[in-house]
Amino acid sequence: MKIRFFIIQIFLITISLSAQTFYGFNPDTVRAQKFDMGKMWTFENPPIKHFQEEYGFTPSEQWLEKMQKSALKFGGGCSASFISEDGLIMTNHHCVRGILPTVQKENENILRDGFYAAEFSDERRVPNLKVEQLLIIKDISEEIHSEMSKGKSDAEKIELREKKIEEIKTKFYQENPELVFKVISLYNGGKYSLYGYKVYDDIRLVFVPELSVAKLGGDYDNFTYPRYGLDCAFLRAYENDKPIKTNFYFKWNLDGITENQPVFVVGNPGSTDRINTMAQIEFERDVRYPMMVKMLKDLYKIYEELVHETKAEDYKLIARLYSIGNALKVYEGTYKGLLDPYLIARKKDFEKQFKDAVTNNSQLYTRYGNIWNELAQLRNDARKTANKIFAYTISGFYSPQYLVIASKLYDLAKDLKAGKISKENFENEAQKIYPTDLNHQLQKKLTLLQLKIWKENLSSDSEILKHLIGNNDIEKSAEKMLSGSYFTSNEKFNELIKKPVDEILSSDDPFIYFVRNTKDEWQNMLNENKERNQREEILNQMLGEALYAVYGDAIPPDATGTLRIADGIVKGYDYNGTRAPIKTTYYGALDRYYSFDKKFPFNLPAYWENLPKEFDLSTPLNFISTNDIIGGNSGSAVLNINAEVVGLAFDGNIESLPANFIFTTEANRTVSVSALGMIEAIRDLYKATNLTQEILSGKRK
C-alpha cells in the first residue's frame, strides 16, 4: 500500500509540474483579482469609499451631479458630453462617420475633406440623430421582483415583468412628460433602475477633421498603442431652432496629463458578460466566437480587396471596411482572451469563491445553489444546434443580397398562395425588394463567403451541402449557383416574379432552394432557443441576485449601454520588449505618414507637408490610462478630479479586448485624444476661431 500511495503522489506531483511547465504557471494557484469584474460604477451607487482610499478625495453631490448630467448617450451606440453652456457636444469622429454623407451637399465629401461651420447658420442638422441626458434615477427592484414572483412559468414571469415595467414607465411619464423613461436591468436583473432622460433630437454638425486624420493607420493601428488619431467630432443640440442653454457641461483643461494622475471616464459602455458562469464562457469560446471570427476574417478580406480595387478613393467603402475591421479585432481579441489559460484560471477562481459563498449560506444555497448546473445543461443543449442555426441564418450583414431577396420573395409568394395578397400586389411588392444599385461584384464575393459558412457549419450528410456543393469546391459551386439563379440581374428577377406562384415556390433557383429547405427547420430551432433563452434569462437574474447578495456594491454590474463612471490613472505599460509612453505627439503622426511612404491607410492630406508655423508638432495627441471601457464608451469625456476635460476616449489597446468577460489592470489601457491635441489642431491647424473660443471659455460669444 505504501508503494502504491507513493506512486500516486509522484503522479500527482508530475501532473502539477506539467501544468506549470506547459502554461508557465500552475492554474490551481491562480487567484481572481480585486477588479476582475471591472470598475464601471453606476451613479446610483458611486464607490465613494473606493475613491477616498484610492485617490484621497471624496466626491461631493455636486461633483457627481455634474458628472452625470454633463454626460450624454449619443445616437445608437456611443457616448458624448456637453462642453459649453450653448449645447456644444464632444464625441468621436468614428461615432458620426456613418452619418456624415447625410449632411453633405452636392460635390462635397466630408469624410475626405472634413467640415467646419464657423457660424450657427452654417451648422447642419443630422437626420435621425438624438442624444440623451440622464436626469432621474430610481431603484425599482422591489416592485419588479415582487411582480415576477407571481408567475408560475418562466414565460409568465417575463410577461409580468414587462407589464410592470410599462406600468411604472407610464406613471412616471405622466408626472414628467418632458422626459423619456427606460427601465434598466442591472446584475442581469438582480436589480432594476428607472432612468429618466431628456432627449434632444435636433443635433447639428459643427466640426469634424478628415477621416484620414481622425483614423490615421486605419485598421492596422486600430486597437493598438502608440496611436496618432484625431478621433474627435463636435456637434450642437438645438431646441426650437435655437442652440440650447445648459447648466451642466464640462470645462476644458489646458494643463495636460502626468503619469499616475487620476482620471475618470464618464460614458455608456455597451455590454459585458463578466458575470457569466464558466459554462456560458466556454460556450462562447468553443462555439460562437470561432464562427464569428472566421466569418469576419473572410468578410474583411472581401472589403479590403474592394478598397484596393477602387484605389482607396471610395470613402464610404473605406468606412465600411473600418467598421468590419473593428468588429473583427474585437471578436478575435476576445477569442484569444478566452483561449488564455491564465485568464480562464482567474475566472474559474472567481466562480469557485462565489459558489463557495453561496454554498456556505444555507438560505442562499436553497435559492441559488443549482443555478450553475442548470446553466451548464442549457448551454450544452444549445451546442447541439448552434452551428446549424448560424448556417441557416440569412443576414443582411454578411449574406449575399441574392439570398436576402430570395427569402423575402419566398414569403411574398407564400402569402400569394394563401390568398393574403393579390397577384398584382405581389408583383408590386416584389419589385420593391430588388435594389436598384446592387453591387454584383460584391454579391459574388459574398456568395463565396456564404457557401464557406454552410460548408464549415453543416454536417457532411446535409442535403443542403449535397445539393448546392456536392463534390465541387466552393468556387465552382458559387459559379454554378450564380449562373443558375434568377437573382443575379433585375431582368431575370422580373422574369421570375411573373411566373405562376407554384413555379416560384418550387423553383430550382439555388437561393430559393435554400430558403425552401431551411426556413421551417430554422424557425423550429429558433423556437426551441427562445424557450431555452427564457429559462436562461430567469437563471441569469437569479445569478445577479446571488452576486449582489454576496458582494453588494463592491462589484459593479455588467455594462448595459447606460451611464457609468470608471476611475483609473494615466499609466504606461510594457509591450513588445519596450515601454509604451503615456502620450504620443503630432510628430508621431508625421512619422507614420513618411514611414509608410504616404500610402493608405497612413496617408494624410497634402497640406501636412506644409503645416502652419503656429502648429506645434510636439503637442500631445493621444494618451493612455487604466480606465475600464468597452464598446459604447467611444466619445466619453476623460476628466480630472475637478471634472475638467483632459481627453476624449476613443479606443482600447489590444490587451483590453478580453474586457468583455474580464477586466485586467496589468496592460489593459484606454486610448484617448488629448484635450491639448484637440485644441491645438482646431486652433492652429484648422483655424476654427469661434469653436476654439467656445471650447476654452465654455460659451459662445
XYZ file of C-alpha atoms in Angstrom:
701
model
C 0.000 0.000 0.000
C 2.844 2.381 0.840
C 4.431 1.817 -2.597
C 1.072 2.369 -4.283
C 0.492 5.560 -2.315
C 3.998 6.785 -3.208
C 3.386 6.184 -6.946
C 0.103 8.101 -6.798
C 1.822 11.004 -5.043
C 4.586 11.105 -7.692
C 1.909 11.015 -10.415
C 0.030 13.962 -8.903
C 3.220 15.975 -8.494
C 4.141 15.229 -12.123
C 0.755 16.459 -13.302
C 1.156 19.645 -11.261
C 4.664 20.268 -12.619
C 3.492 19.513 -16.152
C 0.768 22.131 -15.840
C 3.311 24.683 -14.655
C 5.700 23.801 -17.478
C 3.016 23.855 -20.169
C 1.342 27.117 -19.131
C 4.293 28.826 -17.462
C 2.261 28.779 -14.235
C 0.152 26.410 -12.188
C -3.548 27.118 -12.939
C -4.504 25.777 -9.498
C -2.597 28.588 -7.805
C -4.086 31.431 -9.885
C -6.395 33.717 -7.943
C -9.053 36.165 -9.064
C -8.018 39.816 -8.765
C -9.860 42.589 -6.955
C -11.215 44.297 -10.075
C -11.707 41.311 -12.407
C -15.394 42.259 -12.595
C -14.443 45.779 -13.603
C -14.798 49.381 -12.469
C -17.877 50.530 -14.399
C -19.649 52.112 -11.426
C -23.265 53.250 -11.579
C -24.348 56.698 -10.438
C -26.982 55.202 -8.124
C -24.136 53.500 -6.220
C -20.934 55.514 -6.741
C -17.913 53.969 -4.959
C -17.284 56.823 -2.532
C -15.121 54.753 -0.183
C -13.044 53.399 -3.072
C -12.397 56.927 -4.375
C -11.363 58.020 -0.883
C -8.955 55.119 -0.413
C -7.530 55.140 -3.938
C -7.255 58.867 -4.702
C -7.685 60.626 -1.371
C -10.733 62.643 -2.358
C -14.416 62.474 -1.581
C -16.694 63.414 -4.493
C -19.442 65.803 -3.472
C -23.078 65.525 -4.525
C -22.483 68.493 -6.827
C -19.469 66.763 -8.418
C -21.460 63.576 -9.068
C -24.419 65.542 -10.436
C -22.133 67.438 -12.807
C -20.544 64.173 -13.979
C -23.944 62.573 -14.546
C -25.815 65.415 -16.212
C -22.998 66.728 -18.409
C -22.565 63.290 -19.987
C -24.737 62.079 -22.894
C -25.765 58.911 -24.645
C -25.079 59.583 -28.323
C -27.043 58.013 -31.165
C -27.374 54.249 -31.168
C -24.120 53.181 -29.575
C -21.729 55.930 -28.481
C -21.181 58.435 -25.699
C -20.733 62.200 -25.677
C -20.837 65.208 -23.374
C -21.798 68.861 -23.258
C -18.724 71.122 -23.202
C -20.344 74.562 -23.340
C -23.430 76.237 -21.950
C -24.616 76.664 -25.555
C -25.093 72.964 -26.138
C -21.758 72.185 -27.798
C -21.278 68.401 -27.841
C -17.999 66.471 -27.968
C -17.797 62.889 -29.272
C -15.642 60.753 -31.568
C -15.276 61.096 -35.319
C -15.990 57.384 -35.702
C -19.325 57.887 -33.910
C -20.519 60.176 -36.728
C -18.548 58.636 -39.597
C -21.505 56.682 -40.959
C -23.874 59.655 -40.948
C -21.606 62.346 -42.406
C -22.729 61.655 -46.005
C -26.313 62.523 -44.965
C -25.416 66.178 -44.295
C -23.094 66.915 -47.182
C -24.154 68.900 -50.227
C -23.583 68.089 -53.869
C -19.903 67.841 -54.782
C -18.901 67.709 -51.091
C -17.055 64.808 -49.481
C -16.917 65.373 -45.729
C -15.245 62.044 -44.989
C -12.397 63.071 -47.289
C -12.239 66.817 -46.589
C -13.673 67.363 -43.098
C -16.176 70.076 -42.110
C -16.345 73.280 -40.060
C -19.307 75.570 -39.501
C -17.948 78.939 -38.406
C -21.424 80.375 -37.675
C -24.611 78.931 -36.154
C -26.292 79.317 -39.532
C -23.697 77.017 -41.126
C -24.298 74.137 -38.704
C -26.088 71.253 -40.421
C -28.821 69.169 -38.877
C -28.068 65.436 -38.823
C -31.176 63.411 -39.738
C -32.487 60.915 -37.169
C -29.781 61.636 -34.607
C -30.565 62.134 -30.935
C -28.670 62.469 -27.667
C -29.982 61.561 -24.235
C -29.187 63.259 -20.925
C -29.818 61.181 -17.778
C -31.698 63.305 -15.233
C -33.651 60.868 -12.993
C -32.558 57.581 -11.378
C -34.838 55.488 -9.163
C -34.411 51.964 -7.758
C -37.498 49.867 -8.628
C -36.047 46.408 -7.903
C -38.568 45.505 -5.206
C -41.565 46.324 -7.399
C -40.268 44.248 -10.330
C -39.164 41.247 -8.275
C -42.428 41.197 -6.336
C -44.447 41.147 -9.555
C -42.286 38.446 -11.134
C -42.698 36.196 -8.104
C -46.382 35.815 -9.017
C -45.535 33.984 -12.252
C -45.690 30.190 -12.369
C -43.580 29.689 -15.502
C -40.520 31.452 -16.917
C -42.586 32.902 -19.762
C -45.220 34.166 -17.320
C -42.602 35.768 -15.079
C -41.117 37.604 -18.044
C -44.588 38.674 -19.205
C -45.455 40.015 -15.733
C -42.134 41.841 -15.587
C -42.732 43.547 -18.938
C -46.249 44.621 -17.946
C -44.974 46.048 -14.651
C -42.193 47.902 -16.444
C -44.695 49.551 -18.798
C -46.903 50.457 -15.848
C -44.010 52.140 -13.994
C -42.818 53.984 -17.102
C -46.334 55.260 -17.831
C -46.757 56.507 -14.273
C -43.506 58.473 -14.298
C -44.100 59.818 -17.806
C -47.436 61.255 -16.676
C -45.588 63.089 -13.897
C -42.671 64.132 -16.168
C -43.963 64.303 -19.764
C -40.822 66.136 -20.930
C -38.703 63.036 -20.253
C -38.368 59.575 -21.775
C -38.227 56.705 -19.268
C -36.372 53.411 -19.532
C -36.120 50.531 -17.090
C -32.555 49.244 -16.821
C -31.678 45.715 -15.738
C -28.545 45.616 -13.559
C -26.815 42.451 -12.352
C -28.784 40.549 -15.037
C -31.991 41.660 -13.342
C -30.739 41.260 -9.796
C -31.583 44.960 -9.554
C -33.730 47.268 -11.688
C -33.427 51.040 -12.058
C -35.739 53.537 -13.715
C -33.858 56.132 -15.781
C -35.460 59.362 -16.954
C -33.821 61.013 -19.989
C -34.082 64.426 -21.546
C -33.885 63.747 -25.297
C -32.513 66.229 -27.824
C -33.352 65.330 -31.418
C -32.175 68.444 -33.263
C -28.429 67.824 -33.430
C -26.258 69.773 -35.862
C -22.731 69.190 -37.089
C -20.141 71.806 -36.134
C -16.713 70.295 -36.850
C -15.007 67.069 -37.942
C -11.464 66.543 -39.254
C -10.752 64.451 -42.329
C -11.186 60.664 -41.981
C -7.502 60.137 -42.784
C -6.511 62.439 -39.893
C -9.080 61.048 -37.466
C -8.147 57.424 -38.134
C -4.541 57.501 -39.280
C -3.363 53.923 -39.763
C -6.857 52.573 -40.382
C -7.391 49.015 -39.194
C -3.669 48.359 -38.863
C -3.463 50.772 -35.938
C -6.965 50.056 -34.587
C -6.865 48.673 -31.022
C -3.147 49.363 -30.786
C -0.878 51.778 -28.985
C 1.033 54.048 -29.561
C -1.698 55.790 -31.593
C -1.897 59.011 -33.606
C -5.556 59.715 -34.340
C -7.502 62.977 -34.038
C -10.693 60.985 -33.451
C -12.978 63.842 -32.430
C -16.178 65.497 -33.606
C -18.187 68.464 -32.349
C -21.928 68.984 -32.732
C -24.614 71.126 -31.108
C -28.012 70.477 -29.572
C -30.887 72.753 -30.610
C -34.423 73.320 -29.326
C -36.999 75.453 -31.101
C -34.403 76.148 -33.790
C -32.014 77.747 -31.276
C -28.917 76.393 -29.501
C -29.907 75.059 -26.083
C -28.764 76.571 -22.822
C -27.496 74.102 -20.219
C -26.109 74.454 -16.706
C -24.354 71.109 -16.986
C -21.227 70.942 -19.125
C -17.555 70.073 -18.724
C -14.921 72.797 -18.798
C -11.674 72.374 -20.740
C -8.305 71.837 -19.066
C -5.026 73.037 -20.624
C -2.598 71.636 -18.048
C -2.107 68.320 -19.837
C -1.742 64.960 -18.116
C 1.001 63.430 -15.969
C 1.934 59.857 -15.074
C -0.210 58.396 -12.238
C -2.726 61.235 -12.455
C -6.266 60.078 -11.536
C -8.753 60.365 -14.408
C -12.418 59.443 -14.806
C -14.259 58.243 -17.893
C -17.978 59.048 -17.942
C -19.948 57.320 -20.669
C -22.232 54.486 -21.724
C -20.322 51.174 -22.041
C -22.327 48.851 -24.277
C -22.316 45.307 -22.975
C -20.120 42.973 -20.944
C -20.592 39.384 -19.748
C -18.296 39.320 -16.736
C -20.955 37.781 -14.506
C -21.301 34.775 -16.845
C -20.665 31.289 -15.493
C -17.829 29.154 -16.808
C -20.343 27.056 -18.775
C -21.536 30.198 -20.557
C -17.974 31.414 -21.142
C -16.915 28.035 -22.540
C -19.886 28.074 -24.942
C -18.712 31.436 -26.248
C -15.143 30.160 -26.537
C -15.972 26.858 -28.219
C -18.967 27.777 -30.366
C -19.921 31.391 -31.003
C -16.568 33.163 -31.206
C -14.908 30.706 -33.630
C -17.874 31.078 -36.013
C -17.844 34.871 -35.819
C -14.074 35.244 -36.165
C -13.957 33.053 -39.292
C -16.850 34.930 -40.891
C -15.444 38.382 -40.074
C -11.987 37.496 -41.398
C -13.475 36.477 -44.732
C -15.777 39.498 -44.815
C -12.895 41.854 -44.055
C -10.840 40.330 -46.864
C -13.716 40.935 -49.299
C -13.970 44.637 -48.457
C -10.210 45.092 -48.289
C -9.966 43.786 -51.862
C -12.704 46.180 -52.977
C -10.992 49.157 -51.324
C -7.719 48.374 -53.108
C -9.536 47.758 -56.395
C -11.037 51.255 -56.114
C -7.599 52.697 -55.165
C -8.900 53.765 -51.730
C -10.936 56.569 -53.283
C -14.414 55.343 -52.253
C -14.691 56.752 -48.727
C -17.999 55.019 -47.989
C -16.315 51.714 -48.799
C -13.375 52.637 -46.561
C -15.771 53.485 -43.715
C -17.443 50.086 -44.165
C -14.055 48.364 -44.137
C -13.136 50.125 -40.891
C -16.405 49.060 -39.234
C -15.865 45.409 -40.183
C -12.215 45.599 -39.182
C -13.204 46.983 -35.792
C -15.655 44.126 -35.235
C -13.056 41.582 -36.326
C -10.444 42.862 -33.904
C -12.969 42.878 -31.054
C -14.076 39.305 -31.691
C -10.593 37.986 -32.430
C -9.046 39.736 -29.442
C -11.788 38.499 -27.132
C -11.454 34.994 -28.556
C -7.717 34.998 -27.854
C -8.527 36.065 -24.308
C -10.982 33.182 -23.981
C -8.175 30.834 -25.051
C -5.750 32.314 -22.493
C -5.386 29.693 -19.703
C -4.270 32.317 -17.178
C -7.345 34.493 -17.670
C -9.599 31.434 -17.627
C -7.948 30.307 -14.384
C -8.772 33.704 -12.851
C -12.409 33.363 -13.945
C -12.588 29.845 -12.526
C -11.223 31.010 -9.190
C -13.784 33.814 -9.003
C -16.589 31.354 -9.775
C -15.299 28.981 -7.087
C -15.217 31.747 -4.473
C -18.678 32.909 -5.489
C -20.152 29.379 -5.417
C -18.498 28.660 -2.058
C -20.052 31.809 -0.588
C -23.499 30.676 -1.803
C -22.980 27.083 -0.649
C -21.866 28.161 2.831
C -25.018 30.212 3.355
C -27.992 27.858 3.743
C -30.529 30.499 2.749
C -28.618 31.467 -0.396
C -27.888 27.841 -1.247
C -31.548 26.866 -1.088
C -32.487 29.608 -3.521
C -29.431 29.802 -5.778
C -27.369 26.632 -5.308
C -28.423 24.867 -8.512
C -28.012 27.835 -10.903
C -24.623 26.729 -12.218
C -25.773 23.169 -13.002
C -28.889 24.383 -14.807
C -26.997 26.914 -16.884
C -24.429 24.275 -17.823
C -27.186 21.964 -19.074
C -28.821 24.756 -21.079
C -25.531 25.681 -22.756
C -24.845 22.015 -23.545
C -28.269 21.798 -25.192
C -27.577 24.988 -27.156
C -24.369 23.493 -28.573
C -26.373 20.847 -30.453
C -27.969 23.302 -32.892
C -25.796 26.434 -32.690
C -23.789 25.764 -35.858
C -26.840 24.797 -37.893
C -28.719 27.932 -36.759
C -25.730 30.038 -37.819
C -25.568 28.278 -41.201
C -29.305 28.661 -41.823
C -29.423 32.333 -40.787
C -29.784 34.829 -43.629
C -28.030 38.013 -42.527
C -28.058 41.423 -44.162
C -24.573 41.883 -42.686
C -22.711 39.096 -44.486
C -25.134 37.093 -46.669
C -25.373 37.907 -50.395
C -28.324 40.143 -51.186
C -29.476 37.458 -53.629
C -30.271 35.267 -50.620
C -31.962 38.100 -48.733
C -34.122 38.887 -51.787
C -34.960 35.196 -52.267
C -36.163 34.932 -48.663
C -38.385 37.994 -48.998
C -39.774 36.800 -52.335
C -40.498 33.343 -50.933
C -42.515 34.865 -48.067
C -44.437 37.056 -50.533
C -45.169 34.036 -52.716
C -46.444 32.099 -49.685
C -48.812 34.992 -48.946
C -49.998 34.948 -52.558
C -50.540 31.183 -52.398
C -52.546 31.593 -49.183
C -54.710 34.293 -50.753
C -53.447 37.013 -48.411
C -52.427 39.265 -51.328
C -53.419 39.543 -54.995
C -51.123 38.762 -57.918
C -50.962 42.477 -58.732
C -49.977 43.352 -55.159
C -47.474 40.526 -55.199
C -45.713 41.889 -58.298
C -45.789 45.459 -56.951
C -44.278 44.410 -53.619
C -41.757 42.108 -55.308
C -40.469 44.991 -57.441
C -39.646 46.910 -54.267
C -37.353 44.249 -52.819
C -34.808 44.247 -55.651
C -32.267 47.071 -55.088
C -31.594 49.414 -57.989
C -27.928 49.869 -57.033
C -26.927 46.267 -56.329
C -23.151 45.774 -56.464
C -22.959 42.424 -58.269
C -19.191 42.192 -57.869
C -19.657 42.354 -54.094
C -22.560 39.862 -54.194
C -20.403 37.279 -55.965
C -17.785 37.565 -53.235
C -20.462 37.300 -50.533
C -21.877 34.200 -52.210
C -18.471 32.546 -51.807
C -18.472 33.542 -48.134
C -21.977 32.130 -47.630
C -21.001 28.809 -49.193
C -17.978 28.646 -46.898
C -20.208 29.238 -43.859
C -22.500 26.399 -44.958
C -19.605 24.011 -45.506
C -17.946 24.817 -42.166
C -21.115 24.640 -40.057
C -23.276 21.889 -41.582
C -22.636 18.162 -41.209
C -21.253 16.262 -44.188
C -24.561 14.399 -44.664
C -26.533 17.659 -45.027
C -28.874 17.635 -48.032
C -28.179 21.351 -48.453
C -24.468 20.675 -48.907
C -25.084 17.745 -51.210
C -27.391 19.764 -53.454
C -25.566 23.121 -53.524
C -21.940 21.985 -53.290
C -21.711 18.239 -53.778
C -18.185 17.214 -54.756
C -17.321 20.654 -56.148
C -15.072 23.172 -54.474
C -16.514 26.456 -53.180
C -15.511 28.480 -56.250
C -17.158 26.095 -58.740
C -20.242 25.820 -56.533
C -20.566 29.610 -56.433
C -20.258 29.844 -60.216
C -22.940 27.191 -60.617
C -25.284 28.936 -58.164
C -24.885 32.328 -59.797
C -25.248 31.044 -63.354
C -28.433 29.184 -62.426
C -30.118 31.968 -60.469
C -32.850 34.465 -61.296
C -31.477 36.929 -58.754
C -28.266 37.992 -60.484
C -29.995 40.651 -62.593
C -33.151 42.735 -62.440
C -34.257 41.365 -65.823
C -34.084 37.734 -64.659
C -35.820 38.663 -61.416
C -38.720 40.269 -63.301
C -38.988 37.111 -65.379
C -39.275 35.023 -62.200
C -41.975 37.072 -60.465
C -44.259 36.819 -63.492
C -44.317 33.017 -63.226
C -47.226 31.158 -61.560
C -46.871 31.120 -57.794
C -46.350 27.340 -57.604
C -43.431 27.619 -60.018
C -41.851 30.326 -57.867
C -42.229 28.305 -54.678
C -40.879 25.111 -56.249
C -38.231 26.864 -58.359
C -34.896 25.140 -58.828
C -33.178 28.505 -58.333
C -30.428 27.676 -55.779
C -31.275 30.592 -53.496
C -34.967 29.708 -53.385
C -33.995 26.051 -52.893
C -32.014 27.040 -49.785
C -34.857 29.131 -48.363
C -37.490 26.462 -49.094
C -35.481 23.679 -47.466
C -34.256 25.508 -44.351
C -36.905 28.036 -43.325
C -39.184 25.733 -41.305
C -36.355 23.874 -39.573
C -34.597 27.172 -38.814
C -37.779 28.569 -37.260
C -38.273 25.427 -35.152
C -34.729 25.683 -33.832
C -35.276 29.355 -33.016
C -38.448 28.477 -31.113
C -36.520 25.903 -29.075
C -33.846 28.518 -28.447
C -36.446 31.035 -27.323
C -37.756 28.682 -24.657
C -34.215 27.879 -23.562
C -33.292 31.576 -23.512
C -36.304 32.429 -21.377
C -35.160 29.945 -18.766
C -31.608 31.225 -19.010
C -32.853 34.797 -18.593
C -34.507 33.855 -15.293
C -31.420 31.959 -14.135
C -29.171 34.890 -15.096
C -31.349 37.168 -12.997
C -31.035 34.776 -10.065
C -27.272 34.705 -10.631
C -27.253 38.505 -10.445
C -29.326 38.456 -7.274
C -26.879 35.994 -5.730
C -23.888 38.102 -6.798
C -25.398 41.198 -5.230
C -26.331 39.277 -2.079
C -22.732 38.088 -1.671
C -20.719 41.125 -2.805
C -23.133 44.074 -2.731
C -21.901 47.274 -4.410
C -18.243 46.182 -4.179
C -18.719 44.655 -7.640
C -20.289 46.887 -10.305
C -22.922 45.386 -12.620
C -22.095 44.365 -16.170
C -22.276 47.123 -18.775
C -25.797 47.751 -20.077
C -25.350 50.624 -22.536
C -26.151 53.069 -19.745
C -24.232 55.731 -17.867
C -21.216 54.668 -15.795
C -18.184 56.314 -14.230
C -14.880 54.438 -14.450
C -11.845 55.540 -12.462
C -8.205 54.976 -13.354
C -4.815 56.609 -13.659
C -2.598 57.758 -16.515
C -0.020 54.995 -16.766
C 2.347 53.420 -19.300
C 2.925 49.687 -19.678
C 5.466 47.215 -21.001
C 4.937 45.866 -24.512
C 6.942 44.365 -27.375
C 10.141 44.402 -25.316
C 9.928 48.137 -24.588
C 7.834 50.650 -22.652
C 4.769 52.428 -24.028
C 4.886 56.191 -23.329
C 1.877 57.709 -21.617
C 1.397 60.080 -24.568
C 2.146 60.479 -28.274
C 2.574 63.692 -30.278
C 1.867 65.025 -33.759
C 5.472 64.251 -34.632
C 4.490 60.589 -34.426
C 1.658 61.113 -36.903
C 4.115 62.560 -39.412
C 6.479 59.674 -38.803
C 3.727 57.146 -39.648
C 2.945 59.124 -42.794
C 6.521 59.109 -44.066
C 7.496 55.670 -42.736
C 4.702 54.054 -44.747
C 5.527 56.078 -47.863
C 2.339 58.126 -47.596
C 0.263 55.123 -48.672
C -3.230 54.152 -47.477
C -4.114 53.818 -44.656
C -1.231 56.018 -43.487
C -1.976 58.797 -45.968
C -2.590 62.354 -44.749
C -3.933 65.395 -46.631
C -1.291 67.081 -48.795
C -1.125 70.188 -46.573
C 0.586 68.088 -43.868
C 3.776 68.574 -45.860
C 3.475 72.349 -45.401
C 1.991 72.848 -41.933
C 1.268 76.305 -40.424
C 4.147 77.703 -38.365
C 1.864 78.115 -35.347
C 1.018 74.405 -35.327
C 3.167 72.781 -32.625
C 4.035 69.194 -33.581
C 5.274 68.463 -30.051
C 1.731 68.817 -28.657
C 0.356 65.616 -27.074
C -2.071 63.902 -29.455
C -3.128 60.650 -27.726
C -2.575 59.251 -24.226
C -3.363 56.132 -22.200
C -4.938 55.381 -18.830
C -6.135 52.371 -16.829
C -9.863 53.157 -17.030
C -12.324 50.341 -17.665
C -14.053 50.954 -21.004
C -15.641 48.896 -23.769
C -17.610 49.496 -26.988
C -20.194 52.183 -26.282
C -17.683 54.265 -24.330
C -16.479 55.785 -27.603
C -16.939 59.530 -27.258
C -16.725 59.543 -23.448
C -15.087 62.520 -21.807
C -11.920 61.803 -19.822
C -11.880 64.090 -16.788
C -9.588 65.092 -13.951
C -10.578 65.309 -10.291
C -12.002 68.800 -10.945
C -14.366 67.351 -13.588
C -12.443 69.122 -16.377
C -11.821 67.629 -19.819
C -8.300 66.279 -20.246
C -9.187 63.908 -23.079
C -11.708 62.047 -25.201
C -11.795 58.228 -25.050
C -11.829 56.576 -28.470
C -10.294 53.109 -28.207
C -8.542 50.472 -26.163
C -5.288 48.661 -26.840
C -5.021 45.010 -27.922
C -4.655 43.956 -24.288
C -8.073 45.465 -23.487
C -10.050 43.210 -25.849
C -10.837 40.381 -23.377
C -12.642 43.024 -21.267
C -15.993 41.610 -22.339
C -15.553 38.841 -19.775
C -12.689 40.003 -17.516
C -11.108 43.370 -16.677
C -7.345 43.256 -16.226
C -5.207 46.071 -14.913
C -1.714 44.896 -15.936
C -1.677 46.173 -19.539
C -5.306 46.971 -20.404
C -5.368 50.637 -21.437
C -7.914 53.203 -22.580
C -6.621 55.287 -25.504
C -7.802 58.903 -25.627
C -7.369 62.031 -27.709
C -5.634 64.681 -25.631
C -7.525 67.879 -24.834
C -4.326 69.722 -25.703
C -4.064 67.908 -29.029
C -7.651 68.696 -29.977
C -7.399 72.398 -29.223
C -4.016 72.655 -30.976
C -5.491 71.236 -34.180
C -8.751 73.186 -34.005
C -6.997 76.496 -33.294
C -3.719 76.329 -35.227
C -4.292 73.734 -37.958
C -7.940 74.233 -38.933
C -8.138 77.901 -37.855
C -11.591 77.324 -36.341
C -11.545 80.512 -34.260
C -15.142 80.560 -32.990
C -15.034 76.892 -31.999
C -11.708 77.410 -30.213
C -13.098 80.313 -28.210
C -16.237 78.382 -27.247
C -14.317 75.292 -26.112
C -11.929 77.312 -23.959
C -14.499 79.674 -22.427
C -17.438 77.282 -22.167
C -19.788 79.587 -24.060
C -20.306 81.071 -27.491
C -19.715 84.823 -27.662
